[in-house]
């Protein structure tokens, strides 16, 4: 059996972390509390009731969940943040539901994946929060979440991201990260990020711990447990019959968000999971490569934590569609046009909840719904990982490049990129096509990143390999509870 998450205890380092948390007044939330934040200690809830969503206070760790009240300040917890995408936008018969990531601290769900990496390392003593720096290699938001959680926990961080990521990301990072490293290239230059990690490892050795989202099963586990539970809660609240829960669509990214689909599949065995990527970098669809503009979804490799056995469909999305729809959803002419096709004011204001990759995920969900000819009662779930506010500088750039967005542009984009989104660049996977996706991992992970031949084979051939993960959340929770008890603040 492979040790997918290191929970071996280093007593000496753990004791230092306990002391640090006691001095700084830090209580750590458990996975169970992230699923059900109503169980948050009262004194934390009281503190949150006057605190901003992004404030640098450790109580905000308890806002790492899908149920924050949708306000910038003082919110506590309500129902899962989700929306139903109007059919006037999707053009599908099936219903498309989406979790909304905007209401996480930092404005993105990635803060959850980073916390899931950091918390077990802290409570086991595998990361020394006093003397080591936490390194967050990322295509953007993961390092924002990692730097944010690091500062809440009173430890030093290094954020690594490609130099072409949006200015908003760099600006905000300057206020929280100890150190920022910009790597060459854009979104899909993940290899350059890995190279930088190796370089840091060689230079700085034991003074750093690298939390690599692309191979950390904690990332998988957070989405499986917390994102998966949030979707199931919505489906149950809406009384969706199990047979009508038909699909889940997400970009492959680090393989984290995609893992929420595994939870749905464990519950609704028949659902189809679509893994999406940019058409400009069609790694899964065509073993392809290239740069693209869907910020956050990476590519040119298959993440180690992507469970290819559960992937049913590959959908490649044209980044031009994403950029055009992002403009449609944010430019005044676009909003006026969409009012004209019947969106009410709530639906219009919800359009600010889609970041560029959220638009991409929506298009993947549309393709899935059309590919399987889903009907009115059927439901596909997807995720709006972050919101439009993360990319406002892109609007200015697009206006400069293409001229102002006009009512005619709005009509074209609505008709072509949304309503006429087709089932082109979609591939349904049989057993051996899934194996092809899995096999692509070899070149990145075994040849370059030190994974073993035995383990890559276990991922495919050992039926217990993926099954051991869900139970690990409870084990980590036991350790977090013991740690909190020793810290002595609850
Ligand atoms: C905006 C955005 N969308 C999508 C993703 C992909 O999420 P995941 O890494 O969980 O696959 C990321 C990851 O950083 C992101 O920042």
Coordinates of C-alpha atoms and ligand atoms in Angstrom, one line a residue:
X1 CA 0.0 0.0 0.0
X2 CA 1.4 3.4 -0.9
X3 CA 1.5 6.2 1.6
X4 CA -0.5 8.8 -0.3
X5 CA -0.5 11.5 2.5
X6 CA 2.3 11.6 4.9
X7 CA 0.8 11.6 8.4
X8 CA 3.9 10.3 10.2
X9 CA 4.5 12.4 13.3
X10 CA 7.6 14.4 14.0
X11 CA 7.1 15.1 17.7
X12 CA 9.7 17.8 18.0
X13 CA 8.4 19.9 15.1
X14 CA 4.8 19.3 16.0
X15 CA 5.5 20.7 19.5
X16 CA 7.0 23.9 17.9
X17 CA 3.8 24.2 15.8
X18 CA 1.6 23.8 18.8
X19 CA 3.5 26.6 20.6
X20 CA 3.3 28.8 17.6
X21 CA -0.5 28.4 17.3
X22 CA -0.9 29.0 21.0
X23 CA 1.1 32.2 20.9
X24 CA -0.7 33.4 17.8
X25 CA -4.2 32.3 18.9
X26 CA -4.7 29.9 16.0
X27 CA -7.4 27.2 15.9
X28 CA -7.4 24.9 12.9
X29 CA -10.7 23.8 11.2
X30 CA -11.2 20.2 10.5
X31 CA -12.5 18.7 7.2
X32 CA -15.8 18.0 9.0
X33 CA -16.1 21.7 9.8
X34 CA -15.3 22.7 6.3
X35 CA -18.2 20.5 5.1
X36 CA -20.4 21.8 7.9
X37 CA -19.2 25.1 9.2
X38 CA -22.2 25.5 11.5
X39 CA -20.1 23.5 13.9
X40 CA -17.5 26.3 14.1
X41 CA -16.7 27.3 17.7
X42 CA -18.9 30.2 18.9
X43 CA -16.0 32.5 19.7
X44 CA -14.7 32.1 16.1
X45 CA -18.2 32.8 14.7
X46 CA -18.4 35.9 16.9
X47 CA -15.0 37.2 15.6
X48 CA -16.1 36.5 12.0
X49 CA -19.3 38.6 12.4
X50 CA -17.2 41.8 12.3
X51 CA -14.4 40.6 10.0
X52 CA -13.7 41.1 6.3
X53 CA -13.8 38.0 4.1
X54 CA -10.1 38.5 3.0
X55 CA -8.8 39.9 6.3
X56 CA -5.5 38.6 7.6
X57 CA -6.8 37.0 10.7
X58 CA -6.6 33.3 11.6
X59 CA -10.3 33.0 12.2
X60 CA -10.7 33.4 8.5
X61 CA -9.4 29.8 8.2
X62 CA -13.0 28.9 9.2
X63 CA -14.2 30.6 6.1
X64 CA -12.6 27.9 4.0
X65 CA -15.9 26.3 2.9
X66 CA -18.6 26.7 0.3
X67 CA -21.1 28.1 2.7
X68 CA -20.0 31.6 3.5
X69 CA -22.6 34.3 3.5
X70 CA -22.2 36.2 0.2
X71 CA -21.0 39.5 1.8
X72 CA -17.6 41.2 1.9
X73 CA -17.6 41.7 5.6
X74 CA -19.2 40.2 8.7
X75 CA -20.7 37.2 7.1
X76 CA -21.0 33.9 8.9
X77 CA -22.4 30.8 7.3
X78 CA -25.5 30.0 5.3
X79 CA -26.3 27.6 2.5
X80 CA -24.0 26.4 -0.2
X81 CA -23.1 29.1 -2.6
X82 CA -24.3 28.0 -6.0
X83 CA -26.3 29.2 -9.0
X84 CA -28.3 27.7 -11.8
X85 CA -27.1 28.9 -15.2
X86 CA -30.1 30.3 -17.1
X87 CA -31.1 28.3 -20.1
X88 CA -31.1 31.5 -22.1
X89 CA -27.3 31.3 -21.7
X90 CA -26.7 27.6 -21.9
X91 CA -28.9 26.7 -24.8
X92 CA -29.2 23.2 -23.3
X93 CA -32.3 21.3 -22.3
X94 CA -30.5 20.0 -19.2
X95 CA -30.1 22.2 -16.1
X96 CA -26.6 23.3 -15.4
X97 CA -25.7 24.1 -11.7
X98 CA -22.5 25.7 -10.6
X99 CA -20.8 26.1 -7.2
X100 CA -19.6 29.7 -6.7
X101 CA -16.0 30.2 -5.6
X102 CA -16.1 34.0 -5.1
X103 CA -17.1 33.8 -1.5
X104 CA -13.9 32.1 -0.3
X105 CA -11.2 34.3 1.3
X106 CA -9.0 35.4 -1.6
X107 CA -12.0 35.0 -3.9
X108 CA -11.1 31.6 -5.1
X109 CA -11.7 28.0 -4.0
X110 CA -8.0 27.2 -4.2
X111 CA -7.5 28.4 -0.7
X112 CA -9.2 25.1 0.3
X113 CA -6.6 22.9 -1.5
X114 CA -3.8 24.9 0.1
X115 CA -5.2 24.6 3.6
X116 CA -5.7 20.9 3.0
X117 CA -1.9 20.6 2.2
X118 CA -0.8 22.8 5.1
X119 CA -3.0 21.5 8.0
X120 CA -1.8 17.9 7.9
X121 CA 1.8 19.0 7.6
X122 CA 1.4 21.3 10.6
X123 CA -0.3 18.8 12.9
X124 CA 2.0 16.0 12.0
X125 CA 5.1 18.1 12.2
X126 CA 6.1 17.5 8.6
X127 CA 6.3 21.3 8.2
X128 CA 8.1 23.5 10.7
X129 CA 6.1 26.6 10.6
X130 CA 8.7 28.5 12.7
X131 CA 11.8 27.7 10.7
X132 CA 10.7 26.6 7.2
X133 CA 9.2 28.4 4.3
X134 CA 6.1 27.0 2.5
X135 CA 6.5 27.0 -1.3
X136 CA 3.4 27.2 -3.4
X137 CA 4.1 26.3 -7.1
X138 CA 1.1 27.3 -9.2
X139 CA -0.4 28.8 -12.3
X140 CA -2.0 31.6 -10.2
X141 CA -4.6 31.1 -7.5
X142 CA -3.0 28.2 -5.7
X143 CA -0.1 30.3 -4.7
X144 CA -2.4 33.1 -3.7
X145 CA -4.3 30.7 -1.4
X146 CA -1.1 29.2 -0.1
X147 CA 0.5 32.6 0.7
X148 CA -2.7 33.7 2.4
X149 CA -3.0 30.6 4.5
X150 CA 0.7 30.8 5.4
X151 CA 0.3 34.4 6.6
X152 CA -2.8 33.4 8.7
X153 CA -0.8 30.7 10.3
X154 CA 2.1 33.0 10.9
X155 CA 4.6 31.3 8.6
X156 CA 6.7 32.4 5.7
X157 CA 5.8 31.6 2.1
X158 CA 7.2 31.6 -1.4
X159 CA 4.7 32.0 -4.3
X160 CA 5.7 30.7 -7.7
X161 CA 3.6 31.6 -10.8
X162 CA 4.1 32.2 -14.5
X163 CA 5.1 35.8 -15.4
X164 CA 2.1 36.2 -17.8
X165 CA -0.6 35.8 -15.2
X166 CA -2.9 38.8 -14.6
X167 CA -1.6 41.9 -12.9
X168 CA -4.3 41.6 -10.2
X169 CA -2.7 38.4 -9.0
X170 CA 0.8 39.9 -8.7
X171 CA -0.5 43.1 -7.0
X172 CA -2.3 41.3 -4.3
X173 CA 0.4 38.7 -3.8
X174 CA 2.9 41.4 -2.9
X175 CA 0.8 42.2 0.2
X176 CA 0.9 38.6 1.6
X177 CA 3.7 36.5 0.2
X178 CA 7.1 36.5 1.7
X179 CA 8.7 36.0 -1.7
X180 CA 7.3 35.9 -5.3
X181 CA 9.0 34.1 -8.1
X182 CA 7.7 34.7 -11.7
X183 CA 8.6 31.8 -14.0
X184 CA 8.9 32.1 -17.8
X185 CA 5.8 31.8 -20.0
X186 CA 2.1 31.6 -19.5
X187 CA -0.6 29.4 -18.1
X188 CA 0.5 26.2 -19.7
X189 CA 4.2 26.5 -18.8
X190 CA 3.9 24.1 -15.8
X191 CA 7.2 22.4 -16.6
X192 CA 9.0 25.7 -15.9
X193 CA 7.3 25.8 -12.5
X194 CA 8.5 22.3 -11.7
X195 CA 12.0 23.3 -12.8
X196 CA 12.0 26.3 -10.4
X197 CA 11.0 24.0 -7.6
X198 CA 13.9 21.7 -8.3
X199 CA 16.2 24.7 -8.4
X200 CA 14.9 26.0 -5.0
X201 CA 15.2 22.5 -3.5
X202 CA 18.8 22.3 -4.5
X203 CA 19.6 25.8 -3.3
X204 CA 17.7 25.9 -0.1
X205 CA 17.3 22.3 0.9
X206 CA 15.7 21.8 4.3
X207 CA 14.7 25.4 4.8
X208 CA 11.7 25.0 2.5
X209 CA 8.8 22.6 2.0
X210 CA 7.3 22.4 -1.4
X211 CA 3.5 21.8 -1.5
X212 CA 3.1 20.7 -5.1
X213 CA -0.7 20.8 -5.9
X214 CA -0.2 18.6 -9.0
X215 CA 0.9 15.6 -6.9
X216 CA -0.4 16.3 -3.4
X217 CA -3.3 14.0 -2.6
X218 CA -4.4 16.5 0.0
X219 CA -5.6 18.6 -2.9
X220 CA -7.6 15.7 -4.2
X221 CA -9.0 14.9 -0.7
X222 CA -10.2 18.5 -0.1
X223 CA -12.2 18.6 -3.2
X224 CA -13.5 15.0 -2.9
X225 CA -14.6 15.7 0.7
X226 CA -15.6 19.4 0.8
X227 CA -16.5 20.3 -2.8
X228 CA -18.2 16.9 -3.4
X229 CA -20.3 17.3 -0.2
X230 CA -21.3 20.8 -1.2
X231 CA -22.7 19.6 -4.6
X232 CA -24.5 16.7 -3.0
X233 CA -26.1 19.1 -0.5
X234 CA -27.4 21.2 -3.3
X235 CA -28.7 18.3 -5.3
X236 CA -30.5 17.0 -2.2
X237 CA -31.9 20.4 -1.4
X238 CA -33.3 20.7 -4.9
X239 CA -34.8 17.1 -4.7
X240 CA -33.0 16.1 -7.8
X241 CA -33.7 12.4 -8.4
X242 CA -30.5 10.4 -8.4
X243 CA -31.1 9.2 -11.9
X244 CA -31.2 12.8 -13.1
X245 CA -27.8 13.6 -11.7
X246 CA -26.0 13.0 -15.0
X247 CA -22.7 14.9 -15.2
X248 CA -19.9 16.8 -13.7
X249 CA -17.5 19.0 -15.8
X250 CA -14.3 20.6 -14.7
X251 CA -11.0 21.6 -16.2
X252 CA -8.2 19.2 -15.3
X253 CA -6.0 22.0 -13.8
X254 CA -4.1 20.3 -11.0
X255 CA -6.7 17.5 -10.8
X256 CA -8.1 18.9 -7.6
X257 CA -11.4 20.3 -8.6
X258 CA -11.9 17.3 -10.9
X259 CA -11.7 15.0 -7.8
X260 CA -15.1 16.3 -6.6
X261 CA -16.5 14.4 -9.6
X262 CA -15.1 11.2 -8.0
X263 CA -17.2 11.8 -4.9
X264 CA -20.3 12.4 -7.1
X265 CA -19.5 9.2 -9.0
X266 CA -19.2 7.2 -5.7
X267 CA -22.7 8.5 -4.9
X268 CA -24.3 8.4 -8.4
X269 CA -22.5 5.6 -10.2
X270 CA -23.9 6.4 -13.6
X271 CA -22.7 10.0 -13.9
X272 CA -20.3 11.1 -16.6
X273 CA -17.2 13.1 -15.7
X274 CA -15.9 15.5 -18.3
X275 CA -12.3 16.7 -17.9
X276 CA -11.7 19.9 -19.8
X277 CA -8.7 21.7 -21.2
X278 CA -7.9 24.5 -23.6
X279 CA -8.2 23.7 -27.3
X280 CA -5.0 25.7 -27.8
X281 CA -3.2 23.2 -25.5
X282 CA -5.1 19.9 -26.2
X283 CA -2.9 17.6 -24.1
X284 CA -5.6 15.0 -23.3
X285 CA -7.4 15.3 -26.6
X286 CA -4.4 15.1 -29.0
X287 CA -1.2 14.8 -26.9
X288 CA -1.0 18.5 -27.8
X289 CA 0.8 21.5 -26.5
X290 CA 0.6 25.3 -26.8
X291 CA -0.1 28.5 -24.9
X292 CA -3.7 29.5 -23.9
X293 CA -5.5 32.2 -22.0
X294 CA -7.8 30.2 -19.6
X295 CA -5.9 31.3 -16.5
X296 CA -5.6 28.7 -13.8
X297 CA -6.1 25.5 -15.8
X298 CA -2.4 24.7 -16.6
X299 CA -1.6 21.8 -19.0
X300 CA 0.9 20.0 -21.1
X301 CA 0.9 17.2 -18.5
X302 CA -1.5 14.9 -16.7
X303 CA -1.5 15.7 -12.9
X304 CA -0.4 12.9 -10.7
X305 CA -3.7 13.1 -8.7
X306 CA -6.0 12.9 -11.8
X307 CA -7.9 9.6 -11.5
X308 CA -8.0 8.9 -15.2
X309 CA -10.1 5.7 -14.6
X310 CA -13.0 7.9 -13.7
X311 CA -12.8 10.3 -16.7
X312 CA -15.5 9.7 -19.3
X313 CA -15.2 12.6 -21.6
X314 CA -12.5 15.0 -22.7
X315 CA -13.7 18.5 -23.8
X316 CA -11.4 21.0 -25.3
X317 CA -12.6 24.6 -25.1
X318 CA -11.5 27.4 -27.4
X319 CA -9.9 30.1 -25.3
X320 CA -11.4 32.7 -27.7
X321 CA -14.9 31.6 -26.7
X322 CA -13.9 32.1 -23.1
X323 CA -12.5 35.6 -23.6
X324 CA -15.5 36.6 -25.8
X325 CA -18.0 35.3 -23.2
X326 CA -16.0 36.9 -20.4
X327 CA -16.5 40.2 -22.3
X328 CA -20.2 39.5 -22.9
X329 CA -20.7 38.9 -19.2
X330 CA -18.9 42.1 -18.1
X331 CA -19.2 44.8 -20.8
X332 CA -22.3 47.1 -20.6
X333 CA -23.3 46.2 -24.2
X334 CA -23.2 42.5 -23.3
X335 CA -25.3 42.9 -20.2
X336 CA -27.9 45.0 -22.1
X337 CA -28.1 42.3 -24.8
X338 CA -28.6 39.6 -22.2
X339 CA -31.3 41.5 -20.5
X340 CA -32.9 41.6 -23.9
X341 CA -32.9 37.8 -24.2
X342 CA -34.7 37.6 -20.9
X343 CA -32.2 37.5 -18.0
X344 CA -33.6 39.2 -14.9
X345 CA -31.5 41.5 -12.7
X346 CA -30.3 38.7 -10.3
X347 CA -29.2 36.7 -13.3
X348 CA -27.4 39.7 -14.7
X349 CA -25.6 40.4 -11.4
X350 CA -24.6 36.7 -11.2
X351 CA -22.6 37.1 -14.4
X352 CA -19.9 38.7 -12.3
X353 CA -19.4 35.4 -10.6
X354 CA -17.7 33.8 -13.6
X355 CA -14.0 34.1 -14.0
X356 CA -12.4 33.0 -17.3
X357 CA -12.0 29.4 -16.2
X358 CA -15.5 29.5 -14.8
X359 CA -16.7 30.3 -18.3
X360 CA -14.5 27.5 -19.6
X361 CA -16.1 25.1 -17.1
X362 CA -19.6 26.2 -18.2
X363 CA -18.7 25.4 -21.8
X364 CA -17.5 22.0 -20.8
X365 CA -20.8 21.4 -19.0
X366 CA -22.7 22.5 -22.1
X367 CA -20.7 20.2 -24.3
X368 CA -21.4 17.3 -21.9
X369 CA -25.1 18.0 -21.8
X370 CA -25.3 18.2 -25.6
X371 CA -23.0 15.2 -26.2
X372 CA -25.2 12.9 -24.0
X373 CA -28.5 14.5 -25.3
X374 CA -29.6 15.2 -21.7
X375 CA -33.2 16.2 -21.1
X376 CA -35.0 18.8 -19.1
X377 CA -34.9 17.1 -15.7
X378 CA -31.2 16.1 -16.0
X379 CA -28.6 18.0 -14.2
X380 CA -24.9 18.7 -14.8
X381 CA -22.7 20.3 -12.1
X382 CA -19.7 22.5 -12.6
X383 CA -17.6 25.0 -10.7
X384 CA -17.1 28.7 -10.9
X385 CA -13.6 28.6 -9.4
X386 CA -13.2 32.4 -9.1
X387 CA -15.0 35.5 -10.2
X388 CA -14.7 38.2 -12.9
X389 CA -13.0 40.7 -10.5
X390 CA -9.8 38.7 -10.8
X391 CA -9.5 39.6 -14.5
X392 CA -10.7 43.2 -14.9
X393 CA -7.3 44.2 -16.4
X394 CA -8.0 41.7 -19.2
X395 CA -11.1 43.7 -20.2
X396 CA -9.0 46.8 -20.8
X397 CA -6.4 44.8 -22.8
X398 CA -9.2 43.3 -24.9
X399 CA -10.7 46.7 -25.6
X400 CA -7.4 47.9 -26.7
X401 CA -6.7 44.9 -28.9
X402 CA -10.2 44.5 -30.4
X403 CA -11.9 47.8 -30.0
X404 CA -15.0 48.4 -27.8
X405 CA -17.5 45.6 -27.3
X406 CA -20.6 46.5 -29.2
X407 CA -24.2 45.2 -29.3
X408 CA -23.4 43.3 -32.5
X409 CA -20.5 41.6 -30.8
X410 CA -22.8 40.6 -28.0
X411 CA -25.3 39.0 -30.4
X412 CA -22.5 37.2 -32.2
X413 CA -21.0 35.8 -29.0
X414 CA -24.3 34.8 -27.5
X415 CA -25.3 33.0 -30.6
X416 CA -22.0 31.4 -31.6
X417 CA -20.0 30.8 -28.5
X418 CA -22.9 29.9 -26.2
X419 CA -26.0 28.8 -28.0
X420 CA -24.2 27.1 -30.9
X421 CA -21.5 25.6 -28.7
X422 CA -21.3 22.1 -30.2
X423 CA -19.9 18.7 -29.5
X424 CA -16.7 19.3 -31.6
X425 CA -13.4 18.7 -29.8
X426 CA -15.0 16.2 -27.5
X427 CA -13.8 12.7 -27.1
X428 CA -15.6 9.9 -25.2
X429 CA -13.1 7.6 -23.5
X430 CA -13.2 3.8 -23.6
X431 CA -11.1 1.6 -21.3
X432 CA -7.9 2.0 -23.5
X433 CA -8.4 5.7 -24.1
X434 CA -8.5 6.2 -20.3
X435 CA -5.4 4.1 -20.1
X436 CA -3.7 6.4 -22.7
X437 CA -4.5 9.4 -20.5
X438 CA -3.1 7.6 -17.5
X439 CA 0.0 6.5 -19.4
X440 CA 0.9 10.1 -20.3
X441 CA 1.7 10.6 -16.6
X442 CA 4.8 8.5 -17.0
X443 CA 6.8 11.2 -18.8
X444 CA 6.2 13.9 -16.3
X445 CA 6.0 12.0 -13.1
X446 CA 8.3 8.9 -13.4
X447 CA 10.8 10.3 -15.9
X448 CA 11.1 13.8 -14.5
X449 CA 9.6 14.1 -11.0
X450 CA 10.8 11.0 -9.2
X451 CA 7.6 9.0 -8.9
X452 CA 8.1 5.2 -9.1
X453 CA 7.2 2.7 -11.8
X454 CA 5.4 0.7 -9.1
X455 CA 3.2 3.5 -8.1
X456 CA 2.1 4.6 -11.5
X457 CA 1.1 1.0 -12.2
X458 CA -0.7 0.9 -8.8
X459 CA -2.7 3.9 -9.8
X460 CA -4.1 1.9 -12.7
X461 CA -4.1 -1.7 -11.6
X462 CA -4.5 -1.6 -7.8
X463 CA -8.2 -1.3 -7.1
X464 CA -7.5 -0.1 -3.5
X465 CA -5.2 2.8 -4.6
X466 CA -7.8 5.5 -5.0
X467 CA -10.2 3.9 -2.5
X468 CA -7.9 4.6 0.5
X469 CA -8.2 8.4 0.0
X470 CA -11.7 9.3 1.2
X471 CA -11.1 7.8 4.7
X472 CA -8.1 9.9 5.2
X473 CA -10.1 13.0 5.9
X474 CA -11.3 11.4 9.2
X475 CA -7.8 10.5 10.2
X476 CA -6.5 14.0 9.6
X477 CA -9.5 15.4 11.6
X478 CA -8.5 13.3 14.6
X479 CA -5.0 14.7 14.4
X480 CA -6.3 18.3 14.0
X481 CA -8.6 17.9 17.0
X482 CA -5.8 16.6 19.1
X483 CA -3.5 19.4 18.0
X484 CA -6.2 22.0 18.8
X485 CA -6.7 20.5 22.2
X486 CA -3.0 20.8 22.9
X487 CA -2.9 24.4 21.7
X488 CA -5.6 24.8 24.3
X489 CA -7.8 27.6 22.9
X490 CA -11.0 25.6 22.7
Ligands
LIG1 C1 -9.1 30.3 -11.8 C2 -8.8 28.8 -11.7 N1 -9.6 28.0 -12.4 C3 -9.4 26.6 -12.3 C4 -8.3 26.1 -11.6 C5 -8.1 24.7 -11.6 O1 -8.4 24.1 -10.4 P1 -7.7 22.8 -10.0 O2 -6.3 23.1 -9.8 O3 -8.3 22.4 -8.7 O4 -7.9 21.8 -11.0 C6 -7.5 27.0 -11.0 C7 -6.3 26.5 -10.3 O5 -5.5 27.2 -9.8 C8 -7.7 28.4 -11.0 O6 -6.9 29.2 -10.4

